[in-house]
């Protein structure tokens, strides 16, 4: 039902870290990342997770986003081009309300799945 | 924590929000509770961890009735909902914990729950934190 693309840049990572308050240096300092056993700084996972949140909110702002959950499957790196998608998983009636469940995904340009997730959006009459 | 308009906009811009929801609270905004928390407000299991070696496994936000609103104040309670050990894919045990943060509005309504599954560094030989 919705798609989006994001090219990961250091700027985007630092901007998200500043906005969120997660200043873990492995996401912006190559030296710290290497000392911790990574080839270099990698994307803070909550950045693509938050983009999935944006995707769902902008899809139908009139619905109530009751639940959103994501699972981090693999790391992403500066220079990656990430494809985000929300697809319809189920529609159910809950009394007078309609509950729409979406499946969420974030895939790297290599085809590797970086995140999966699901969201519940409630539409009230 | 206070839900401040400028912070909401800053967070939205960092998350690629461009549409009509630019001044509304993003569904992941409550991660900024990090700015309102000090080490002594955390349960012992969440203190003194090696942040650079932690990994975030899963994250969930649940809003029973509504999203947070700009201008409101929450009282937040942090707890460890679950702590367990799981066999890693590449051998060795992984230590996981689920950190629950509950956000209660000034009228007593539970507005949000945040659940983070945090993967801790592998257990060293002879170490047993349980």
CSV table of C-alpha atoms in Angstrom, one decimal:
chain,number,residue,atom,x,y,z
A,1,UNK,CA,0.0,0.0,0.0
A,2,UNK,CA,3.0,2.3,0.4
A,3,UNK,CA,6.6,2.5,-0.7
A,4,UNK,CA,9.6,4.7,0.0
A,5,UNK,CA,13.4,4.9,-0.7
A,6,UNK,CA,16.1,6.2,1.5
A,7,UNK,CA,19.8,6.6,0.7
A,8,UNK,CA,21.7,6.3,4.0
A,9,UNK,CA,24.2,9.1,4.5
A,10,UNK,CA,26.3,10.0,7.6
A,11,UNK,CA,24.4,13.2,7.7
A,12,UNK,CA,21.1,11.3,8.0
A,13,UNK,CA,22.5,9.1,10.7
A,14,UNK,CA,23.9,12.0,12.8
A,15,UNK,CA,20.7,14.0,12.3
A,16,UNK,CA,18.6,11.1,13.6
A,17,UNK,CA,21.0,10.4,16.5
A,18,UNK,CA,20.8,14.1,17.6
A,19,UNK,CA,17.0,14.1,17.3
A,20,UNK,CA,16.5,10.8,19.1
A,21,UNK,CA,19.1,11.2,21.9
A,22,UNK,CA,20.9,7.9,21.0
A,23,UNK,CA,24.5,9.0,20.8
A,24,UNK,CA,26.0,5.5,20.6
A,25,UNK,CA,29.4,6.3,18.8
A,26,UNK,CA,29.4,3.0,16.8
A,27,UNK,CA,27.0,4.8,14.4
A,28,UNK,CA,29.1,7.8,13.6
A,29,UNK,CA,32.7,7.1,14.8
A,30,UNK,CA,34.6,4.6,12.6
A,31,UNK,CA,37.4,4.2,15.2
A,32,UNK,CA,35.0,3.2,17.9
A,33,UNK,CA,33.2,0.9,15.5
A,34,UNK,CA,36.4,-0.8,14.5
A,35,UNK,CA,37.5,-1.2,18.1
A,36,UNK,CA,34.2,-2.9,18.8
A,37,UNK,CA,34.7,-5.3,15.9
A,38,UNK,CA,32.7,-3.7,13.1
A,39,UNK,CA,34.3,-2.7,9.7
A,40,UNK,CA,33.1,0.9,10.3
A,41,UNK,CA,30.2,3.0,11.6
A,42,UNK,CA,26.8,1.5,10.7
A,43,UNK,CA,23.3,2.9,10.6
A,44,UNK,CA,21.5,3.3,13.9
A,45,UNK,CA,18.7,0.8,13.4
A,46,UNK,CA,16.0,3.1,14.7
A,47,UNK,CA,16.5,5.4,11.7
A,48,UNK,CA,15.1,2.9,9.2
A,49,UNK,CA,12.6,1.8,11.8
A,50,UNK,CA,11.4,5.4,12.2
A,51,UNK,CA,11.1,5.7,8.4
A,52,UNK,CA,8.7,2.7,8.5
A,53,UNK,CA,6.8,4.6,11.1
A,54,UNK,CA,6.7,7.6,8.7
A,55,UNK,CA,5.5,5.4,5.9
A,56,UNK,CA,2.6,4.1,7.9
A,57,UNK,CA,1.6,7.5,9.3
A,58,UNK,CA,1.6,9.2,5.9
A,59,UNK,CA,-0.3,6.3,4.4
A,60,UNK,CA,-3.5,7.0,6.3
A,61,UNK,CA,-3.2,9.8,8.9
A,62,UNK,CA,-6.9,9.4,9.6
A,63,UNK,CA,-6.4,6.0,11.1
A,64,UNK,CA,-5.2,5.4,14.6
A,65,UNK,CA,-1.8,3.6,14.6
A,66,UNK,CA,-2.3,1.4,17.6
A,67,UNK,CA,0.8,-0.7,17.4
A,68,UNK,CA,4.0,-0.8,15.4
A,69,UNK,CA,6.8,-3.3,15.9
A,70,UNK,CA,10.0,-3.9,14.1
A,71,UNK,CA,12.7,-6.6,14.2
A,72,UNK,CA,16.3,-5.7,13.2
A,73,UNK,CA,17.6,-8.4,10.9
A,74,UNK,CA,20.8,-7.1,9.6
A,75,UNK,CA,22.9,-3.9,9.7
A,76,UNK,CA,22.8,-1.2,7.1
A,77,UNK,CA,25.7,1.1,6.1
A,78,UNK,CA,26.3,4.6,4.9
A,79,UNK,CA,25.9,4.5,1.1
A,80,UNK,CA,23.1,1.9,1.2
A,81,UNK,CA,19.9,2.5,-0.7
A,82,UNK,CA,17.0,1.2,1.4
A,83,UNK,CA,13.6,0.2,0.0
A,84,UNK,CA,10.7,0.4,2.4
A,85,UNK,CA,7.3,-1.2,1.9
A,86,UNK,CA,4.1,-1.6,3.7
A,87,UNK,CA,1.7,-4.3,2.4
A,88,UNK,CA,-1.7,-5.3,3.5
A,89,UNK,CA,-1.7,-8.4,5.7
A,90,UNK,CA,-5.2,-8.6,7.1
A,91,UNK,CA,-8.5,-6.6,7.6
A,92,UNK,CA,-10.7,-7.5,10.5
A,93,UNK,CA,-13.8,-6.1,12.2
A,94,UNK,CA,-13.5,-5.2,15.9
A,95,UNK,CA,-16.9,-4.2,17.0
A,96,UNK,CA,-17.7,-1.0,15.2
A,97,UNK,CA,-14.0,-0.5,14.2
A,98,UNK,CA,-12.0,-1.8,11.3
A,99,UNK,CA,-8.5,-3.1,12.1
A,100,UNK,CA,-6.0,-3.1,9.3
A,101,UNK,CA,-2.8,-5.0,9.8
A,102,UNK,CA,0.2,-4.1,7.6
A,103,UNK,CA,3.4,-6.0,7.0
A,104,UNK,CA,6.5,-3.8,6.9
A,105,UNK,CA,9.8,-4.4,5.3
A,106,UNK,CA,13.1,-2.6,4.7
A,107,UNK,CA,15.5,-4.2,2.1
A,108,UNK,CA,19.0,-3.2,1.1
A,109,UNK,CA,20.1,-2.7,-2.5
A,110,UNK,CA,21.8,-6.2,-2.2
A,111,UNK,CA,18.4,-7.8,-1.6
A,112,UNK,CA,19.2,-8.5,2.1
A,113,UNK,CA,16.3,-7.9,4.5
A,114,UNK,CA,17.4,-5.3,7.0
A,115,UNK,CA,14.1,-5.0,9.0
A,116,UNK,CA,10.7,-6.6,9.2
A,117,UNK,CA,7.7,-5.4,11.1
A,118,UNK,CA,4.0,-5.1,11.4
A,119,UNK,CA,1.6,-2.3,12.2
A,120,UNK,CA,-2.0,-2.2,13.4
A,121,UNK,CA,-4.1,0.7,12.2
A,122,UNK,CA,-7.6,1.1,13.6
A,123,UNK,CA,-10.3,3.0,11.6
A,124,UNK,CA,-13.2,4.2,13.8
A,125,UNK,CA,-16.6,4.9,12.3
B,1,UNK,CA,9.0,14.1,29.9
B,2,UNK,CA,7.5,17.0,28.0
B,3,UNK,CA,6.4,16.6,24.4
B,4,UNK,CA,7.9,19.8,23.0
B,5,UNK,CA,6.8,21.2,19.6
B,6,UNK,CA,10.4,22.0,18.4
B,7,UNK,CA,11.6,18.5,19.3
B,8,UNK,CA,8.6,16.9,17.5
B,9,UNK,CA,9.5,18.9,14.4
B,10,UNK,CA,13.2,18.1,14.6
B,11,UNK,CA,12.4,14.4,15.0
B,12,UNK,CA,10.0,14.4,12.1
B,13,UNK,CA,12.5,16.0,9.8
B,14,UNK,CA,15.1,13.4,10.8
B,15,UNK,CA,12.6,10.7,9.9
B,16,UNK,CA,11.6,12.0,6.5
B,17,UNK,CA,8.2,13.3,7.4
B,18,UNK,CA,7.1,15.8,4.7
B,19,UNK,CA,3.3,15.6,4.6
B,20,UNK,CA,0.5,16.9,6.7
B,21,UNK,CA,1.7,15.1,9.8
B,22,UNK,CA,4.8,17.3,10.1
B,23,UNK,CA,3.6,18.9,13.3
B,24,UNK,CA,2.1,15.8,14.8
B,25,UNK,CA,4.0,13.4,17.2
B,26,UNK,CA,5.8,10.7,15.2
B,27,UNK,CA,5.0,7.1,16.2
B,28,UNK,CA,8.6,6.6,17.2
B,29,UNK,CA,9.0,10.0,18.9
B,30,UNK,CA,9.0,8.5,22.4
B,31,UNK,CA,12.5,7.2,21.9
B,32,UNK,CA,13.4,10.8,22.9
B,33,UNK,CA,12.6,9.8,26.5
B,34,UNK,CA,16.3,9.1,26.5
B,35,UNK,CA,16.8,12.9,27.1
B,36,UNK,CA,14.7,12.7,30.3
B,37,UNK,CA,16.4,9.8,31.9
B,38,UNK,CA,19.3,9.6,34.2
B,39,UNK,CA,21.3,6.5,35.3
B,40,UNK,CA,19.8,6.6,38.8
B,41,UNK,CA,16.2,6.5,37.3
B,42,UNK,CA,17.0,3.1,35.7
B,43,UNK,CA,16.6,-0.3,37.2
B,44,UNK,CA,20.0,-1.9,38.1
B,45,UNK,CA,19.9,-4.3,35.1
B,46,UNK,CA,19.8,-1.3,32.7
B,47,UNK,CA,22.7,0.5,34.3
B,48,UNK,CA,26.5,0.3,33.5
B,49,UNK,CA,26.1,-1.7,30.4
B,50,UNK,CA,28.6,-1.4,27.6
B,51,UNK,CA,26.4,0.6,25.2
B,52,UNK,CA,28.7,0.2,22.2
B,53,UNK,CA,28.5,-3.6,22.4
B,54,UNK,CA,24.7,-3.7,22.8
B,55,UNK,CA,22.4,-4.5,19.9
B,56,UNK,CA,18.8,-3.6,19.5
B,57,UNK,CA,16.9,-6.7,18.4
B,58,UNK,CA,13.3,-5.6,18.3
B,59,UNK,CA,11.2,-2.5,19.1
B,60,UNK,CA,7.5,-2.0,19.6
B,61,UNK,CA,5.4,1.0,20.4
B,62,UNK,CA,1.8,0.4,21.5
B,63,UNK,CA,-0.8,3.2,21.7
B,64,UNK,CA,-4.0,1.8,23.2
B,65,UNK,CA,-6.2,4.8,22.4
B,66,UNK,CA,-4.2,7.6,20.7
B,67,UNK,CA,-0.8,8.9,19.8
B,68,UNK,CA,0.9,11.4,22.2
B,69,UNK,CA,0.1,15.1,21.7
B,70,UNK,CA,2.3,18.1,21.4
B,71,UNK,CA,2.5,20.0,24.8
B,72,UNK,CA,1.6,17.1,27.1
B,73,UNK,CA,3.6,15.8,30.0
B,74,UNK,CA,4.2,12.1,30.7
B,75,UNK,CA,5.4,10.3,33.8
B,76,UNK,CA,7.6,7.5,32.5
B,77,UNK,CA,8.3,4.2,34.3
B,78,UNK,CA,11.2,2.0,33.1
B,79,UNK,CA,11.4,-1.6,34.0
B,80,UNK,CA,12.9,-4.9,32.8
B,81,UNK,CA,9.9,-6.9,31.7
B,82,UNK,CA,11.9,-10.1,30.8
B,83,UNK,CA,15.5,-11.2,30.9
B,84,UNK,CA,16.5,-14.4,29.2
B,85,UNK,CA,19.4,-16.3,27.5
B,86,UNK,CA,19.1,-17.6,24.0
B,87,UNK,CA,21.5,-19.7,21.9
B,88,UNK,CA,23.0,-17.6,19.1
B,89,UNK,CA,23.1,-18.6,15.5
B,90,UNK,CA,26.9,-18.7,15.5
B,91,UNK,CA,27.1,-20.6,18.8
B,92,UNK,CA,27.5,-19.0,22.2
B,93,UNK,CA,24.8,-17.7,24.4
B,94,UNK,CA,23.1,-14.3,23.9
B,95,UNK,CA,21.7,-12.4,26.8
B,96,UNK,CA,18.5,-10.6,26.0
B,97,UNK,CA,16.3,-8.3,28.0
B,98,UNK,CA,13.0,-6.6,27.3
B,99,UNK,CA,13.0,-3.0,28.5
B,100,UNK,CA,9.5,-1.7,29.0
B,101,UNK,CA,8.7,2.0,29.3
B,102,UNK,CA,5.2,3.1,30.2
B,103,UNK,CA,4.1,6.7,29.4
B,104,UNK,CA,1.2,7.9,31.7
B,105,UNK,CA,-0.5,11.3,31.0
B,106,UNK,CA,-1.3,13.8,33.7
B,107,UNK,CA,-4.9,12.5,33.9
B,108,UNK,CA,-3.6,9.0,34.6
B,109,UNK,CA,-4.2,7.5,31.1
B,110,UNK,CA,-1.7,5.0,29.9
B,111,UNK,CA,-0.9,6.5,26.5
B,112,UNK,CA,2.0,4.4,25.3
B,113,UNK,CA,4.1,1.4,26.0
B,114,UNK,CA,7.6,1.0,24.5
B,115,UNK,CA,9.2,-2.4,24.4
B,116,UNK,CA,12.8,-2.8,23.4
B,117,UNK,CA,14.5,-6.1,23.1
B,118,UNK,CA,18.2,-5.5,23.8
B,119,UNK,CA,20.9,-8.0,23.0
B,120,UNK,CA,23.8,-7.9,25.5
B,121,UNK,CA,27.4,-9.0,24.8
B,122,UNK,CA,28.0,-12.7,24.8
B,123,UNK,CA,28.5,-14.4,28.1
B,124,UNK,CA,32.1,-14.8,29.0
B,125,UNK,CA,33.2,-18.3,30.3
B,126,UNK,CA,32.3,-18.7,33.9
B,127,UNK,CA,30.1,-15.6,33.9
B,128,UNK,CA,26.4,-16.1,34.9
B,129,UNK,CA,24.4,-13.0,35.4
B,130,UNK,CA,21.1,-14.7,36.0
